DNA sequence: GCCGTTTTCGGCCCGACTGTTTTCAGTCG
């Protein structure tokens, strides 16, 4: 059976191909439908009737029937016919900065160009400058865009840019005439990866400030620089977008630049329905254009009839409706987090001793920490063999007795083998407080097989947490193929916790998967997976991800006190 | 292609910057 992700991928591809034929509005409709399919809490097997499908927002008769065809036959005639009309490589073209659907279509029509390689040859041969609407500058811009695309494509891991974000803020703040600097965009929303960094700068003299900004020595390229916004490239090809605003617009500006785009569009529709107009300068009367709100985000939301919405959930996934009806959830916060699961020490491949890790957790304000080093029977490098785990249990008890102010829990990160069994003696597992069971091998097994491995692992009473349940490594490796709906349902029944692994390259479960897990009735344990005390700070990413999944304190195991854990 | 407590047809968010153009299209945020 075709998975929801695969159906969504097909709908996306249709949108891309339609866009490259200059079809209006349909691409948006297909993308909206794809989003619905990807995020629905219904299982694929429930999507087998037109009634169910068309009941979903953004899915009508036409797309509904196409989804049915995909589910029933595994393919889609409409997609095949589109693929015949538009070469697949053409979607590369619009990934280039400055090249959109109109240009791509023109390039194909006038010069037969359908790939980046062909475009590069034509540009270097000076063939683009004579096209209607293009010129020498555009030709050079396209050459630059191709170079840039090849050198640095892709998004950045949020945990890896945290220091850059702080440094930039300091840089901008120290410029004469800058009154405030706020990081907005996907970073403020707490996404696991960011496409760029977006800053709102408060200033009554943007012209002078902008001059200083583009002359900072961190700037490697100025993409665009105008009176109200500027876009620069800094180290490693990271793009930084800046918008300048004044106080009366500051809230509306933050709202706009924090996004998401879908959230913005939804708010603007709400405004229209009320006879108003929302832009980044404020909320305005539709007729007189008089400003109604704009100084703070709260003021704008309020004037639209809503409570203030926390940035992490501004994704148009029901938060606008919830805010209008006054039923926004109270999301988990750092203050709610009492304990730390899943840290590594020098006993396996961590950098710090049990004692050092425990002290760092205590000083960070946690009441307990579960030491969960790698088990090694499956050949995991640096992992502990059974006798070493026994020794470590004694050591952990030892440190726990001697150290005040924090409780140490014994634990292990055991490996789920290709049959779903764990690579640690059952007797030991039964003794441990916290058993994290993770898949570290056999990623290429079938969806059925991998799902079955996890279900088998969960059937083991000793297992507390399923570690990084999808196995994704951000920007490196996709998740293995797994039926999460099934896993969540079983986990909810058994009381097994799902990990939200807070390590920057994982953040697994993702926010949207946390949301599904919550709806299924699961408890989520935020695991730091720290291999060094310096990694403990990444818990903030884990908490933001949990908030993105609409998790409330009651959904998160770490909010329990050590006596309430019932391990 | 989807949608509708003002609509079943006619909208679909709104604005800044660039490069090309003699008044604005295209792209991007
Ligand atoms: N109203 C409106 N706002 C937009 C649009 N595109 C972007 N924005 C706003 C919302 C975005 O969060 C914000 C920054 O744009 P970005 O392209 O940097 O997106 P964002 O940071 O959300 O994601 P990213 O990780 O950078 O890909 O600008 C748009 O088409 N319409
Ligand atoms: Mg951004
Ligand atoms: Mg941006
Ligand atoms: Zn692991």
XYZ file of C-alpha atoms (C1' of nucleotides) and ligand atoms in Angstrom:
630
model
C 0.000 0.000 0.000
C 1.211 3.491 -0.806
C 2.160 5.461 2.302
C 0.822 8.907 3.115
C 4.272 10.377 2.619
C 4.456 8.876 -0.851
C 1.000 10.220 -1.757
C 2.038 13.655 -0.526
C 5.249 13.445 -2.550
C 3.252 12.695 -5.697
C 0.894 15.623 -5.087
C 3.924 17.862 -4.639
C 5.447 16.655 -7.857
C 2.198 17.450 -9.662
C 2.312 20.968 -8.219
C 5.896 21.438 -9.425
C 5.106 20.175 -12.919
C 1.978 22.332 -13.214
C 3.939 25.379 -12.135
C 6.419 24.711 -14.937
C 3.512 24.890 -17.369
C 2.449 28.264 -16.040
C -0.746 26.902 -14.564
C -2.197 29.299 -11.979
C -3.589 28.367 -8.533
C -3.631 24.613 -9.061
C -0.081 24.211 -7.730
C -1.191 25.820 -4.491
C -4.188 23.525 -4.310
C -2.023 20.424 -4.803
C 0.482 21.605 -2.196
C -2.282 22.278 0.309
C -3.692 18.813 -0.322
C -0.239 17.259 0.084
C 0.115 18.981 3.459
C -3.223 17.595 4.599
C -2.309 14.055 3.608
C 1.095 14.255 5.284
C -0.242 15.555 8.575
C -3.566 13.789 8.918
C -4.033 11.596 11.956
C -5.974 9.124 9.813
C -4.130 5.992 8.726
C -3.592 5.266 5.036
C -6.157 2.459 5.251
C -8.779 4.981 6.337
C -8.206 7.132 3.261
C -9.956 4.621 1.023
C -13.195 6.473 0.335
C -13.940 9.675 -1.523
C -16.144 10.763 1.365
C -13.326 10.628 3.875
C -10.907 12.326 1.518
C -13.136 15.222 0.457
C -14.012 15.850 4.093
C -10.393 16.905 4.543
C -9.603 20.575 4.139
C -8.194 21.377 0.709
C -9.125 18.039 -0.836
C -12.030 18.025 -3.263
C -13.475 15.664 -5.822
C -10.607 15.927 -8.302
C -7.668 15.407 -5.959
C -9.666 12.933 -3.898
C -10.134 10.665 -6.901
C -6.450 10.921 -7.745
C -5.507 9.851 -4.221
C -7.840 6.867 -4.528
C -6.186 5.911 -7.814
C -2.765 6.083 -6.153
C -3.916 3.908 -3.260
C -5.675 1.383 -5.482
C -3.159 1.062 -8.301
C 0.075 2.407 -6.856
C 0.375 4.892 -9.706
C -1.412 7.856 -11.263
C -2.137 8.364 -14.973
C -2.375 12.140 -14.577
C 1.136 12.308 -13.130
C 2.509 10.140 -15.932
C 0.959 12.433 -18.546
C 2.450 15.503 -16.813
C 5.857 13.862 -16.709
C 5.671 13.411 -20.475
C 5.081 17.130 -20.918
C 7.740 18.453 -18.533
C 11.242 16.950 -18.164
C 12.006 16.048 -14.559
C 15.285 17.967 -14.557
C 13.391 21.197 -15.141
C 12.453 21.439 -11.466
C 16.170 22.050 -10.783
C 15.995 25.316 -12.671
C 13.582 26.998 -10.294
C 15.796 26.060 -7.355
C 18.270 28.645 -8.641
C 18.052 31.990 -6.977
C 16.378 34.453 -9.296
C 14.944 31.807 -11.589
C 11.230 31.194 -11.212
C 8.629 29.412 -13.300
C 8.307 32.218 -15.863
C 12.031 32.272 -16.599
C 12.291 28.483 -16.658
C 9.461 28.255 -19.163
C 10.999 30.984 -21.306
C 14.385 29.247 -21.273
C 12.830 26.023 -22.402
C 10.635 27.630 -25.060
C 13.318 29.889 -26.545
C 16.474 27.811 -26.098
C 15.304 24.301 -25.273
C 16.999 24.477 -21.866
C 15.651 21.963 -19.344
C 18.565 21.397 -16.947
C 21.102 23.368 -14.930
C 24.005 22.039 -17.008
C 22.371 23.227 -20.236
C 21.583 26.577 -18.639
C 25.181 27.007 -17.539
C 26.496 26.378 -21.045
C 24.025 28.819 -22.579
C 24.824 31.492 -19.980
C 28.586 31.131 -20.381
C 28.157 31.319 -24.157
C 26.305 34.615 -23.736
C 23.078 33.277 -25.178
C 20.753 34.506 -22.446
C 21.281 38.250 -22.776
C 19.345 38.440 -26.051
C 16.182 36.880 -24.704
C 13.216 39.208 -24.222
C 13.148 40.468 -20.642
C 16.636 39.187 -19.821
C 19.912 41.080 -20.119
C 23.609 40.914 -19.323
C 23.066 41.318 -15.598
C 20.533 38.539 -15.451
C 22.882 36.319 -17.410
C 25.663 36.909 -14.900
C 23.266 36.505 -11.979
C 22.283 33.098 -13.326
C 25.940 32.044 -13.596
C 26.483 33.167 -9.996
C 23.312 31.397 -8.882
C 24.501 28.133 -10.445
C 27.883 28.433 -8.705
C 26.176 29.162 -5.405
C 23.693 26.327 -5.826
C 26.511 23.849 -6.408
C 28.608 25.148 -3.525
C 25.966 25.378 -0.839
C 22.582 23.930 -1.319
C 20.404 22.920 1.524
C 19.344 24.006 4.960
C 21.402 24.482 8.112
C 21.023 22.496 11.324
C 19.579 24.915 13.867
C 21.817 23.658 16.688
C 24.854 24.431 14.567
C 23.943 28.077 13.968
C 22.956 29.027 17.517
C 26.281 30.775 18.126
C 26.129 32.569 14.771
C 22.660 33.835 15.658
C 23.965 35.303 18.910
C 27.057 36.783 17.285
C 25.031 38.445 14.533
C 22.653 39.902 17.057
C 25.615 41.408 18.888
C 27.054 42.724 15.649
C 23.808 44.371 14.599
C 23.055 45.691 18.083
C 26.366 47.512 18.294
C 25.624 49.534 15.168
C 24.826 53.197 15.809
C 21.111 53.844 15.339
C 19.965 50.285 16.067
C 17.463 50.213 18.934
C 16.613 46.517 18.997
C 17.372 43.269 17.172
C 15.171 40.164 17.116
C 15.804 36.886 15.325
C 12.600 35.923 13.507
C 11.798 33.374 10.773
C 12.031 29.617 11.192
C 14.693 30.049 13.899
C 12.247 31.849 16.164
C 9.642 29.209 15.425
C 12.091 26.603 16.677
C 12.436 24.575 13.513
C 15.080 21.848 13.512
C 16.688 23.275 10.381
C 16.730 26.787 8.981
C 16.942 27.891 5.361
C 18.381 31.246 6.380
C 18.415 33.681 9.331
C 15.814 36.437 9.445
C 16.294 39.509 11.641
C 13.966 42.358 12.469
C 15.874 45.512 13.342
C 14.242 48.423 15.127
C 15.619 51.712 13.864
C 14.433 55.148 12.905
C 17.367 55.552 10.557
C 17.556 52.416 8.388
C 19.557 54.027 5.583
C 22.562 54.718 7.835
C 22.195 51.405 9.678
C 22.024 49.462 6.448
C 25.215 51.074 5.273
C 26.958 49.733 8.387
C 25.343 46.312 8.052
C 26.563 45.658 4.527
C 30.023 46.846 5.511
C 30.377 44.403 8.420
C 33.397 42.182 7.814
C 31.289 39.029 8.147
C 29.447 39.900 4.929
C 30.686 37.932 1.945
C 28.026 39.045 -0.523
C 25.170 41.520 -0.688
C 22.217 39.911 -2.454
C 19.962 42.942 -2.293
C 19.939 46.176 -0.345
C 17.063 48.626 -0.322
C 15.499 51.148 2.012
C 13.490 48.655 4.069
C 15.169 45.320 3.641
C 18.529 43.815 2.924
C 19.786 40.358 2.189
C 23.372 39.258 2.704
C 25.436 36.086 2.567
C 27.830 35.359 5.426
C 30.150 32.472 6.288
C 29.479 29.061 4.722
C 26.977 30.582 2.343
C 24.448 31.272 5.084
C 21.850 33.809 3.960
C 20.757 36.542 6.353
C 17.635 38.599 5.638
C 17.074 41.839 7.502
C 14.041 44.109 7.660
C 14.028 47.510 9.292
C 10.976 48.810 11.126
C 9.887 51.506 13.545
C 8.001 51.135 16.830
C 4.437 51.608 15.592
C 4.908 48.675 13.204
C 7.149 46.539 15.351
C 4.586 43.916 16.409
C 3.168 43.494 12.927
C 6.714 43.295 11.596
C 7.709 40.543 14.035
C 4.515 38.720 13.205
C 5.188 38.941 9.487
C 8.871 38.031 9.614
C 8.386 35.191 12.089
C 5.869 33.529 9.796
C 5.294 30.877 8.872
C 4.181 31.950 5.439
C 1.097 29.753 5.804
C 0.332 31.321 9.179
C 0.679 34.805 7.668
C -1.621 33.996 4.782
C -4.189 32.548 7.177
C -4.094 35.663 9.388
C -4.422 37.906 6.341
C -7.510 35.957 5.251
C -9.008 36.389 8.718
C -8.369 40.123 8.377
C -10.050 40.242 4.965
C -13.121 38.466 6.334
C -13.343 41.214 8.943
C -13.052 43.937 6.322
C -9.483 44.669 7.377
C -6.050 44.447 5.804
C -2.994 42.917 7.471
C 0.531 43.544 6.239
C 3.929 43.802 7.923
C 3.231 47.401 8.961
C 0.043 46.747 10.823
C -3.607 45.868 10.770
C -5.561 48.450 8.807
C -9.138 49.411 8.098
C -10.008 48.034 4.671
C -11.428 51.322 3.438
C -9.786 54.210 5.261
C -6.454 52.307 5.533
C -6.240 53.672 9.048
C -3.931 51.642 11.283
C -5.818 49.686 13.921
C -2.951 47.741 15.501
C 0.734 47.100 14.995
C 2.937 47.976 17.985
C 2.976 44.496 19.503
C 2.112 41.036 18.279
C -0.435 40.726 21.064
C -2.173 43.875 19.868
C -2.469 42.547 16.318
C -3.713 39.119 17.375
C -6.100 40.806 19.771
C -7.552 43.087 17.109
C -8.121 39.987 14.971
C -10.019 38.385 17.849
C -7.298 36.017 18.976
C -5.047 35.234 21.876
C -1.304 35.648 21.302
C 0.060 32.550 19.590
C 3.493 31.257 20.546
C 5.878 31.228 17.541
C 6.522 27.468 17.644
C 3.010 26.618 16.500
C 2.552 29.334 13.868
C 2.239 26.842 11.024
C -1.458 26.992 10.122
C -2.081 23.635 11.700
C -5.185 24.664 13.604
C -3.605 27.287 15.866
C -5.515 30.199 14.335
C -8.871 28.515 14.887
C -7.819 27.503 18.402
C -6.744 31.070 19.192
C -10.055 32.477 17.972
C -11.978 30.040 20.135
C -9.714 30.618 23.133
C -8.606 27.013 23.302
C -4.867 27.227 22.733
C -3.025 24.560 24.731
C -0.670 25.400 27.613
C 2.530 24.093 26.093
C 5.399 22.511 27.977
C 8.160 24.922 29.063
C 11.716 24.585 30.308
C 10.433 25.252 33.830
C 8.268 22.110 33.635
C 11.228 19.868 32.836
C 12.393 18.082 35.962
C 14.614 15.345 34.635
C 16.997 14.315 31.937
C 16.876 11.007 30.110
C 19.420 9.480 27.779
C 22.865 10.944 28.390
C 26.144 9.266 27.440
C 29.368 9.238 29.442
C 32.985 8.221 28.961
C 31.869 4.653 29.724
C 30.799 4.500 26.067
C 31.644 7.232 23.561
C 30.760 10.227 25.718
C 33.407 12.759 26.761
C 32.608 13.196 30.444
C 32.481 10.937 33.483
C 29.263 9.923 35.211
C 30.114 12.331 38.002
C 30.792 15.241 35.633
C 27.615 14.633 33.711
C 25.545 14.380 36.885
C 26.996 17.590 38.309
C 26.330 19.426 35.052
C 22.711 18.229 35.073
C 22.293 19.273 38.685
C 23.779 22.701 38.001
C 21.438 23.087 35.034
C 18.565 22.599 37.476
C 17.484 19.024 36.803
C 16.307 16.787 39.646
C 17.375 13.516 38.072
C 19.351 12.114 35.191
C 19.278 8.685 33.583
C 22.694 7.499 32.402
C 22.052 5.591 29.175
C 25.308 4.606 27.521
C 25.413 2.459 24.416
C 25.203 -1.298 24.688
C 27.874 -2.975 22.615
C 26.908 -6.551 21.859
C 25.723 -5.651 18.381
C 29.143 -4.236 17.550
C 28.291 -0.606 18.279
C 31.627 1.167 18.705
C 32.476 1.895 22.324
C 29.343 0.132 23.579
C 29.171 -1.686 26.915
C 29.145 -5.468 27.183
C 26.914 -7.064 29.822
C 29.586 -7.310 32.521
C 30.522 -3.682 31.977
C 26.893 -2.653 32.346
C 26.853 -4.434 35.728
C 29.972 -2.543 36.768
C 28.437 0.710 35.606
C 25.251 0.109 37.593
C 27.379 -0.103 40.743
C 29.277 3.029 39.782
C 26.075 4.966 39.144
C 24.688 3.925 42.531
C 27.985 4.977 44.034
C 27.911 8.470 42.530
C 24.236 8.784 43.403
C 24.981 8.097 47.057
C 27.829 10.565 47.224
C 26.349 13.384 45.208
C 23.750 15.730 46.698
C 21.099 17.613 44.788
C 20.382 15.166 41.990
C 19.165 11.597 41.647
C 20.995 9.291 39.252
C 19.040 6.608 37.453
C 20.647 3.569 35.888
C 20.053 2.942 32.229
C 21.230 1.765 28.852
C 20.650 2.544 25.198
C 20.127 -0.957 23.908
C 20.140 -1.880 20.237
C 17.122 -3.415 18.581
C 18.507 -6.225 16.410
C 17.137 -7.238 13.043
C 14.523 -9.435 14.725
C 13.420 -6.904 17.326
C 15.428 -8.389 20.220
C 17.712 -6.319 22.431
C 21.450 -6.874 22.696
C 21.505 -6.916 26.501
C 20.756 -9.807 28.892
C 17.118 -9.692 30.002
C 18.091 -9.965 33.653
C 20.152 -6.795 33.361
C 17.424 -4.973 31.479
C 15.006 -5.849 34.274
C 17.398 -4.342 36.820
C 17.871 -1.033 35.025
C 15.709 2.003 35.735
C 15.572 3.305 32.162
C 15.991 1.218 29.026
C 16.126 3.178 25.794
C 15.724 0.830 22.846
C 16.948 2.152 19.523
C 17.528 1.011 15.974
C 21.127 1.537 14.902
C 21.408 -1.177 12.260
C 19.344 -2.537 9.390
C 17.894 0.788 8.241
C 17.118 -0.591 4.810
C 14.719 -3.266 5.928
C 11.129 -3.086 4.717
C 8.510 -0.920 6.383
C 6.757 -4.013 7.736
C 9.973 -5.472 9.109
C 11.177 -2.302 10.817
C 7.758 -1.608 12.299
C 7.635 -5.188 13.575
C 11.106 -4.840 15.149
C 9.954 -1.837 17.150
C 6.693 -3.492 18.165
C 8.638 -6.546 19.311
C 11.015 -4.370 21.321
C 8.083 -2.610 22.962
C 6.614 -5.961 23.970
C 9.641 -6.335 26.242
C 8.443 -5.063 29.628
C 11.864 -3.686 30.480
C 11.811 -1.188 27.645
C 11.026 2.315 28.871
C 11.626 4.436 25.778
C 11.920 3.894 22.027
C 14.951 6.011 21.082
C 14.975 8.366 18.087
C 12.010 6.481 16.600
C 12.481 7.381 12.925
C 16.282 7.325 12.746
C 16.512 10.473 10.674
C 19.805 12.373 10.538
C 19.015 15.896 9.435
C 20.451 16.909 6.053
C 22.168 13.488 5.860
C 19.804 10.586 6.034
C 16.040 10.207 5.762
C 14.165 8.252 8.368
C 13.881 4.546 7.818
C 10.554 3.353 6.494
C 8.264 2.851 9.470
C 4.540 2.843 10.188
C 4.510 5.368 13.015
C 0.728 5.343 13.332
C 0.908 1.681 14.289
C 3.848 2.226 16.647
C 2.108 5.119 18.416
C -1.101 3.165 18.851
C 0.760 0.262 20.438
C 2.939 2.534 22.557
C -0.114 4.324 23.915
C -1.632 0.984 24.896
C 1.519 -0.373 26.529
C 2.624 2.878 28.116
C 5.980 2.794 26.332
C 7.381 6.282 25.912
C 8.425 7.693 22.564
C 11.666 9.627 22.608
C 12.021 13.144 21.364
C 15.780 12.972 20.913
C 17.025 16.537 21.359
C 20.377 16.106 19.647
C 20.583 18.814 16.954
C 21.054 16.457 14.013
C 18.171 14.254 15.122
C 15.276 16.058 16.815
C 13.431 12.808 16.448
C 10.454 12.604 16.896
C 9.946 15.737 14.856
C 7.400 18.328 15.928
C 4.731 17.021 13.564
C 5.374 13.443 14.662
C 5.085 14.562 18.294
C 1.698 15.973 17.403
C 0.615 12.626 15.960
C 1.995 10.788 18.982
C 0.084 13.098 21.295
C -3.144 12.520 19.380
C -2.551 8.778 19.627
C -2.256 9.122 23.403
C 1.483 8.527 23.761
C 3.800 9.977 26.384
C 6.948 11.594 24.987
C 10.291 11.535 26.795
C 12.681 14.264 25.740
C 16.111 12.638 25.605
C 19.151 14.847 25.413
C 21.483 12.224 23.870
C 24.282 14.446 25.200
C 27.725 12.983 24.583
C 29.322 15.935 26.375
C 28.115 18.268 29.107
C 28.216 21.037 26.496
C 25.399 19.240 24.680
C 22.989 19.708 27.566
C 22.108 23.121 26.186
C 20.447 21.433 23.220
C 17.558 20.558 25.518
C 16.181 23.956 24.477
C 15.841 22.580 20.942
C 14.072 19.523 22.273
C 11.634 21.677 24.209
C 10.953 23.892 21.204
C 10.350 20.805 19.105
C 7.964 19.480 21.754
C 6.116 22.797 21.666
C 5.970 22.596 17.875
C 4.176 19.299 18.443
C 1.666 21.043 20.738
C 2.877 18.963 23.681
C 1.571 19.935 27.091
C 3.311 19.117 30.380
C 1.089 16.066 30.803
C 2.323 14.607 27.523
C 5.982 14.794 28.533
C 7.618 12.253 30.832
C 10.352 14.678 31.911
C 7.779 16.810 33.741
C 7.247 14.064 36.290
C 9.189 14.089 39.519
C 11.543 11.177 40.133
C 9.016 9.529 42.456
C 6.217 9.770 39.887
C 8.135 8.029 37.135
C 7.066 4.494 38.171
C 9.982 2.877 36.408
C -8.343 22.870 -7.854
C -10.788 24.417 -3.761
C -14.101 26.959 -1.276
C -18.574 29.406 0.710
C -22.984 32.072 8.713
C -22.869 37.778 3.153
C -21.003 33.641 -2.420
C -21.776 27.484 -6.289
C -18.610 31.773 -9.457
C -14.831 34.457 -8.779
C -11.736 35.023 -5.981
C -7.214 32.838 -4.148
C -1.864 37.632 1.000
C 0.656 41.535 0.368
C 4.876 44.183 -0.246
C 10.269 45.106 -1.435
C 13.829 44.862 -4.682
C 16.010 44.104 -9.230
C 16.491 44.448 -13.997
C 14.359 45.377 -17.677
C 11.441 48.087 -19.248
C 9.474 53.207 -20.985
C 5.545 51.667 -17.068
C 6.232 46.854 -14.790
C 7.076 41.671 -14.618
C 9.292 38.422 -12.038
C 11.075 36.700 -7.898
C 11.456 36.532 -3.314
C 10.394 37.437 1.704
N 2.878 37.171 3.920
C 3.934 36.478 3.473
N 4.968 36.304 4.296
C 6.002 35.591 3.842
C 6.053 35.019 2.558
N 7.226 34.385 2.419
C 7.871 34.544 3.570
N 7.154 35.267 4.455
C 7.502 35.641 5.828
C 7.200 34.470 6.724
C 8.515 33.786 6.859
O 8.627 33.049 8.052
C 9.446 34.971 6.877
C 10.858 34.634 6.520
O 10.879 34.029 5.254
P 11.789 32.755 4.963
O 11.716 32.482 3.501
O 13.143 32.981 5.522
O 11.034 31.558 5.654
P 11.251 30.855 7.054
O 12.244 31.567 7.886
O 9.924 30.663 7.651
O 11.799 29.408 6.670
P 13.273 29.020 6.211
O 13.804 28.128 7.263
O 14.063 30.270 6.077
O 13.097 28.306 4.930
O 8.886 35.869 5.917
C 4.936 35.218 1.710
O 4.881 34.733 0.570
N 3.908 35.955 2.219
Mg 14.068 32.042 7.112
Mg 14.447 34.656 4.761
Zn 21.065 6.173 19.540
